[in-house]
mmCIF file of C-alpha atoms in Angstrom:
data_model
loop_
_atom_site.group_PDB
_atom_site.id
_atom_site.type_symbol
_atom_site.label_atom_id
_atom_site.label_comp_id
_atom_site.label_asym_id
_atom_site.label_seq_id
_atom_site.Cartn_x
_atom_site.Cartn_y
_atom_site.Cartn_z
ATOM 1 C CA GLY A 882 -194.330 51.328 0.398
ATOM 2 C CA ASN A 883 -193.311 47.958 1.090
ATOM 3 C CA SER A 884 -196.049 45.448 2.261
ATOM 4 C CA VAL A 885 -196.265 41.829 2.779
ATOM 5 C CA THR A 886 -199.644 39.640 2.440
ATOM 6 C CA GLN A 887 -200.276 36.150 4.017
ATOM 7 C CA MET A 888 -202.924 33.996 3.970
ATOM 8 C CA GLU A 889 -205.252 33.976 6.845
ATOM 9 C CA GLY A 890 -205.228 31.451 9.551
ATOM 10 C CA PRO A 891 -205.590 29.071 11.544
ATOM 11 C CA VAL A 892 -204.296 26.697 9.272
ATOM 12 C CA THR A 893 -205.357 23.046 10.589
ATOM 13 C CA LEU A 894 -203.690 19.945 9.291
ATOM 14 C CA SER A 895 -203.462 16.522 10.158
ATOM 15 C CA GLU A 896 -199.793 14.982 10.991
ATOM 16 C CA GLU A 897 -197.906 14.343 7.804
ATOM 17 C CA ALA A 898 -200.109 16.653 5.709
ATOM 18 C CA PHE A 899 -198.507 18.826 3.018
ATOM 19 C CA LEU A 900 -198.439 22.418 3.953
ATOM 20 C CA THR A 901 -198.456 25.605 1.992
ATOM 21 C CA ILE A 902 -198.518 29.171 3.343
ATOM 22 C CA ASN A 903 -199.024 31.768 0.711
ATOM 23 C CA CYS A 904 -197.111 34.954 0.941
ATOM 24 C CA THR A 905 -197.016 38.003 -1.850
ATOM 25 C CA TYR A 906 -195.362 41.205 -1.255
ATOM 26 C CA THR A 907 -195.130 44.601 -2.677
ATOM 27 C CA ALA A 908 -191.879 46.452 -2.781
ATOM 28 C CA THR A 909 -190.210 49.466 -4.597
ATOM 29 C CA GLY A 910 -186.788 47.630 -4.674
ATOM 30 C CA TYR A 911 -185.015 44.213 -5.015
ATOM 31 C CA PRO A 912 -185.962 42.795 -1.299
ATOM 32 C CA SER A 913 -184.709 39.698 0.483
ATOM 33 C CA LEU A 914 -187.685 37.754 1.583
ATOM 34 C CA PHE A 915 -188.036 35.894 4.935
ATOM 35 C CA TRP A 916 -189.727 33.323 6.906
ATOM 36 C CA TYR A 917 -189.578 33.441 10.891
ATOM 37 C CA VAL A 918 -191.519 31.110 13.004
ATOM 38 C CA GLN A 919 -192.873 31.701 16.448
ATOM 39 C CA TYR A 920 -193.223 28.904 18.778
ATOM 40 C CA PRO A 921 -195.728 28.928 21.944
ATOM 41 C CA GLY A 922 -194.174 31.315 24.606
ATOM 42 C CA GLU A 923 -190.802 31.971 22.478
ATOM 43 C CA GLY A 924 -189.720 34.876 20.472
ATOM 44 C CA LEU A 925 -189.399 35.219 16.589
ATOM 45 C CA GLN A 926 -186.873 32.821 14.897
ATOM 46 C CA LEU A 927 -185.407 33.094 11.497
ATOM 47 C CA LEU A 928 -186.562 30.110 9.711
ATOM 48 C CA LEU A 929 -185.369 30.407 6.019
ATOM 49 C CA LYS A 930 -184.377 33.220 3.610
ATOM 50 C CA ALA A 931 -183.833 34.065 0.016
ATOM 51 C CA THR A 932 -181.942 37.020 -1.310
ATOM 52 C CA LYS A 933 -182.786 37.234 -4.807
ATOM 53 C CA ALA A 934 -185.176 36.044 -7.632
ATOM 54 C CA ASP A 935 -185.531 32.170 -8.165
ATOM 55 C CA ASP A 936 -183.196 31.524 -4.727
ATOM 56 C CA LYS A 937 -184.849 28.796 -2.710
ATOM 57 C CA GLY A 938 -184.462 29.063 1.275
ATOM 58 C CA SER A 939 -184.942 25.845 2.961
ATOM 59 C CA ASN A 940 -184.617 24.698 6.660
ATOM 60 C CA LYS A 941 -185.890 21.827 8.946
ATOM 61 C CA GLY A 942 -187.994 20.428 5.915
ATOM 62 C CA PHE A 943 -189.441 23.879 4.841
ATOM 63 C CA GLU A 944 -188.705 25.502 1.609
ATOM 64 C CA ALA A 945 -189.833 28.860 -0.254
ATOM 65 C CA THR A 946 -188.660 29.957 -3.791
ATOM 66 C CA TYR A 947 -188.688 33.831 -4.263
ATOM 67 C CA ARG A 948 -190.602 34.309 -7.455
ATOM 68 C CA LYS A 949 -190.153 37.788 -8.741
ATOM 69 C CA GLU A 950 -192.554 37.402 -11.606
ATOM 70 C CA THR A 951 -195.633 36.713 -9.067
ATOM 71 C CA THR A 952 -194.040 38.555 -6.131
ATOM 72 C CA SER A 953 -194.488 35.696 -4.163
ATOM 73 C CA PHE A 954 -192.522 33.649 -1.375
ATOM 74 C CA HIS A 955 -195.002 30.733 -0.461
ATOM 75 C CA LEU A 956 -193.795 28.484 2.552
ATOM 76 C CA GLU A 957 -193.997 24.616 1.815
ATOM 77 C CA LYS A 958 -193.560 21.373 3.821
ATOM 78 C CA GLY A 959 -193.956 17.894 2.691
ATOM 79 C CA SER A 960 -194.992 16.393 5.866
ATOM 80 C CA VAL A 961 -195.858 18.573 8.845
ATOM 81 C CA GLN A 962 -195.559 17.105 12.517
ATOM 82 C CA VAL A 963 -197.332 18.499 15.624
ATOM 83 C CA PRO A 964 -194.086 20.210 16.540
ATOM 84 C CA ASP A 965 -194.434 22.497 13.530
ATOM 85 C CA SER A 966 -197.604 24.000 15.383
ATOM 86 C CA ALA A 967 -196.636 27.757 15.541
ATOM 87 C CA VAL A 968 -197.143 30.960 14.094
ATOM 88 C CA TYR A 969 -195.373 31.704 10.603
ATOM 89 C CA PHE A 970 -194.505 35.346 9.599
ATOM 90 C CA CYS A 971 -193.619 36.238 5.869
ATOM 91 C CA ALA A 972 -191.368 39.352 6.062
ATOM 92 C CA LEU A 973 -189.204 41.585 3.497
ATOM 93 C CA SER A 974 -186.007 43.778 4.053
ATOM 94 C CA ASP A 975 -185.514 46.393 1.097
ATOM 95 C CA LEU A 976 -182.181 47.928 1.607
ATOM 96 C CA ASP A 977 -182.440 49.847 -1.345
ATOM 97 C CA THR A 978 -185.304 52.010 0.383
ATOM 98 C CA GLY A 979 -183.466 53.050 3.399
ATOM 99 C CA ARG A 980 -186.235 51.578 5.456
ATOM 100 C CA ARG A 981 -183.822 49.179 6.347
ATOM 101 C CA ALA A 982 -185.634 46.858 8.843
ATOM 102 C CA LEU A 983 -188.020 44.080 8.233
ATOM 103 C CA THR A 984 -191.812 44.625 7.292
ATOM 104 C CA PHE A 985 -194.082 41.469 8.571
ATOM 105 C CA GLY A 986 -197.039 39.844 7.304
ATOM 106 C CA SER A 987 -199.609 39.349 10.103
ATOM 107 C CA GLY A 988 -198.754 35.937 10.458
ATOM 108 C CA THR A 989 -200.463 32.618 9.975
ATOM 109 C CA ARG A 990 -201.162 30.177 12.679
ATOM 110 C CA LEU A 991 -200.653 26.574 11.994
ATOM 111 C CA GLN A 992 -201.951 23.781 13.976
ATOM 112 C CA VAL A 993 -200.877 20.090 13.447
ATOM 113 C CA GLN A 994 -203.048 17.677 14.951
ATOM 114 C CA PRO A 995 -201.914 14.088 15.609
ATOM 115 C CA GLU B 977 -174.036 32.614 23.364
ATOM 116 C CA ALA B 978 -176.734 34.248 25.000
ATOM 117 C CA GLY B 979 -179.714 35.557 22.809
ATOM 118 C CA VAL B 980 -181.392 38.667 23.037
ATOM 119 C CA VAL B 981 -182.552 39.086 26.594
ATOM 120 C CA GLN B 982 -185.692 41.355 27.398
ATOM 121 C CA SER B 983 -187.008 42.349 30.629
ATOM 122 C CA PRO B 984 -189.355 42.293 32.159
ATOM 123 C CA ARG B 985 -191.193 39.492 30.399
ATOM 124 C CA TYR B 986 -194.755 40.805 31.764
ATOM 125 C CA LYS B 987 -195.841 43.912 32.712
ATOM 126 C CA ILE B 988 -199.274 45.186 34.035
ATOM 127 C CA ILE B 989 -199.958 48.806 34.524
ATOM 128 C CA GLU B 990 -202.922 51.116 35.362
ATOM 129 C CA LYS B 991 -203.137 53.530 32.321
ATOM 130 C CA LYS B 992 -201.291 57.049 32.800
ATOM 131 C CA GLN B 993 -198.732 55.432 34.460
ATOM 132 C CA PRO B 994 -195.082 55.235 33.130
ATOM 133 C CA VAL B 995 -193.401 51.858 32.114
ATOM 134 C CA ALA B 996 -190.057 50.794 30.637
ATOM 135 C CA PHE B 997 -188.652 48.113 28.902
ATOM 136 C CA TRP B 998 -185.040 46.868 28.807
ATOM 137 C CA CYS B 999 -183.239 45.194 26.066
ATOM 138 C CA ASN B 1000 -179.832 43.649 26.020
ATOM 139 C CA PRO B 1001 -178.876 42.727 22.569
ATOM 140 C CA ILE B 1002 -176.154 39.923 21.604
ATOM 141 C CA SER B 1003 -172.882 40.924 22.179
ATOM 142 C CA GLY B 1004 -171.218 42.513 19.367
ATOM 143 C CA HIS B 1005 -174.462 43.438 17.217
ATOM 144 C CA ASN B 1006 -174.315 46.786 16.236
ATOM 145 C CA THR B 1007 -177.948 47.267 15.300
ATOM 146 C CA LEU B 1008 -180.787 47.380 17.453
ATOM 147 C CA TYR B 1009 -184.244 47.357 16.694
ATOM 148 C CA TRP B 1010 -187.822 47.584 18.813
ATOM 149 C CA TYR B 1011 -190.823 46.341 17.431
ATOM 150 C CA LEU B 1012 -194.495 46.466 18.391
ATOM 151 C CA GLN B 1013 -196.610 43.548 17.892
ATOM 152 C CA ASN B 1014 -200.153 43.873 18.476
ATOM 153 C CA LEU B 1015 -202.451 40.678 19.105
ATOM 154 C CA GLY B 1016 -202.746 38.931 15.854
ATOM 155 C CA GLN B 1017 -200.767 40.999 13.783
ATOM 156 C CA GLY B 1018 -196.843 41.335 12.753
ATOM 157 C CA PRO B 1019 -194.230 43.111 14.554
ATOM 158 C CA GLU B 1020 -194.137 46.857 13.346
ATOM 159 C CA LEU B 1021 -190.780 48.735 13.725
ATOM 160 C CA LEU B 1022 -190.833 51.555 16.310
ATOM 161 C CA ILE B 1023 -187.134 52.588 16.099
ATOM 162 C CA ARG B 1024 -183.891 51.330 14.949
ATOM 163 C CA TYR B 1025 -180.252 51.945 16.196
ATOM 164 C CA GLU B 1026 -177.124 51.865 14.636
ATOM 165 C CA ASN B 1027 -174.648 51.885 17.742
ATOM 166 C CA GLU B 1028 -175.836 54.697 19.882
ATOM 167 C CA GLU B 1029 -177.604 56.636 17.160
ATOM 168 C CA ALA B 1030 -181.256 56.332 16.571
ATOM 169 C CA VAL B 1031 -181.512 56.197 12.475
ATOM 170 C CA ASP B 1032 -185.013 55.331 11.940
ATOM 171 C CA ASP B 1033 -187.695 56.414 14.510
ATOM 172 C CA SER B 1034 -190.203 57.807 12.207
ATOM 173 C CA GLN B 1035 -192.641 55.503 13.725
ATOM 174 C CA LEU B 1036 -192.061 56.101 17.083
ATOM 175 C CA PRO B 1037 -194.794 58.156 18.979
ATOM 176 C CA LYS B 1038 -192.600 60.876 20.312
ATOM 177 C CA ASP B 1039 -195.427 62.586 22.529
ATOM 178 C CA ARG B 1040 -195.370 59.482 24.963
ATOM 179 C CA PHE B 1041 -192.751 57.121 23.604
ATOM 180 C CA SER B 1042 -188.954 57.521 24.225
ATOM 181 C CA ALA B 1043 -185.911 55.324 23.733
ATOM 182 C CA GLU B 1044 -182.141 55.321 24.527
ATOM 183 C CA ARG B 1045 -178.966 53.226 23.759
ATOM 184 C CA LEU B 1046 -176.204 54.327 25.887
ATOM 185 C CA LYS B 1047 -172.823 53.519 24.969
ATOM 186 C CA GLY B 1048 -174.433 51.530 21.976
ATOM 187 C CA VAL B 1049 -175.132 48.418 23.988
ATOM 188 C CA ASP B 1050 -178.354 47.894 26.339
ATOM 189 C CA SER B 1051 -181.525 49.729 25.146
ATOM 190 C CA THR B 1052 -184.751 50.965 27.154
ATOM 191 C CA LEU B 1053 -188.109 51.890 25.657
ATOM 192 C CA LYS B 1054 -190.238 53.821 27.846
ATOM 193 C CA ILE B 1055 -193.842 54.976 27.504
ATOM 194 C CA GLN B 1056 -195.344 57.992 29.515
ATOM 195 C CA PRO B 1057 -198.197 58.024 30.240
ATOM 196 C CA ALA B 1058 -199.385 54.674 28.950
ATOM 197 C CA GLU B 1059 -202.676 54.228 27.435
ATOM 198 C CA LEU B 1060 -205.237 51.247 27.025
ATOM 199 C CA GLY B 1061 -204.232 50.924 23.351
ATOM 200 C CA ASP B 1062 -200.394 50.587 24.115
ATOM 201 C CA SER B 1063 -201.284 47.070 25.425
ATOM 202 C CA ALA B 1064 -199.175 44.876 22.933
ATOM 203 C CA VAL B 1065 -195.893 42.742 22.964
ATOM 204 C CA TYR B 1066 -192.800 45.007 22.725
ATOM 205 C CA LEU B 1067 -189.990 43.059 20.837
ATOM 206 C CA CYS B 1068 -186.479 43.745 20.683
ATOM 207 C CA ALA B 1069 -184.022 42.293 18.193
ATOM 208 C CA SER B 1070 -180.573 42.800 17.067
ATOM 209 C CA SER B 1071 -177.947 42.136 14.167
ATOM 210 C CA LEU B 1072 -174.449 42.309 13.189
ATOM 211 C CA ASN B 1073 -175.211 45.359 11.104
ATOM 212 C CA MET B 1074 -178.327 46.321 8.913
ATOM 213 C CA ARG B 1075 -177.711 43.638 6.190
ATOM 214 C CA THR B 1076 -177.389 40.867 8.395
ATOM 215 C CA GLU B 1077 -179.937 38.510 9.992
ATOM 216 C CA ALA B 1078 -181.881 39.865 12.957
ATOM 217 C CA PHE B 1079 -182.252 37.824 16.222
ATOM 218 C CA PHE B 1080 -185.241 38.343 18.316
ATOM 219 C CA GLY B 1081 -185.871 38.439 22.101
ATOM 220 C CA GLN B 1082 -188.939 37.022 23.883
ATOM 221 C CA GLY B 1083 -190.733 40.112 24.056
ATOM 222 C CA THR B 1084 -192.442 42.016 26.877
ATOM 223 C CA ARG B 1085 -196.427 41.697 27.134
ATOM 224 C CA LEU B 1086 -197.738 44.690 28.170
ATOM 225 C CA THR B 1087 -201.269 44.984 29.494
ATOM 226 C CA VAL B 1088 -202.571 48.320 30.522
ATOM 227 C CA VAL B 1089 -205.934 48.746 32.606
#
């Protein structure tokens, strides 16, 4: 079946540091890949997505590239800020398998210190 | 435009009691999802509706959980009786269809004591 593996947190960085959160996946078909973010006290929000190999999703300074050869979708940001502190979830959606809902990783908590 | 609305935000009940959660999806969204999120984990699908039809409920523990989506709009998720292990956040999400982005509500945090 489908699965998503993320690096464990918390990840603690100083402001303006470079961020990488690793995400790898297993899927039987050709999934779409997503990063969702959950700010404290709020619901999940879509951060970015990529629907096919080599696509790059980007939003709010965050980027992730769909790498089919390494089955990865790592999240990066060049300079994090305190408001980026949140929990980040990598997810996939594989319409080909009939399980047409998101499969999530366990989440990675990011803490950015001033 | 209003997002996905869930109520209540928080609920504390004693074990063996019933509990119900309500979700109002974004207007016009045909697909509705209920997810379970345990502490420190990612959400896991409980049930997916296409309009009023439950098309994927394979992960719903049917001995104690039930759900309905009357008229293909609002939905309720019920647990009867609740167990200690049901303490979690219950998330509702909706999308135009199964191929488009899902929007999530803020969730209902259930504590069973």
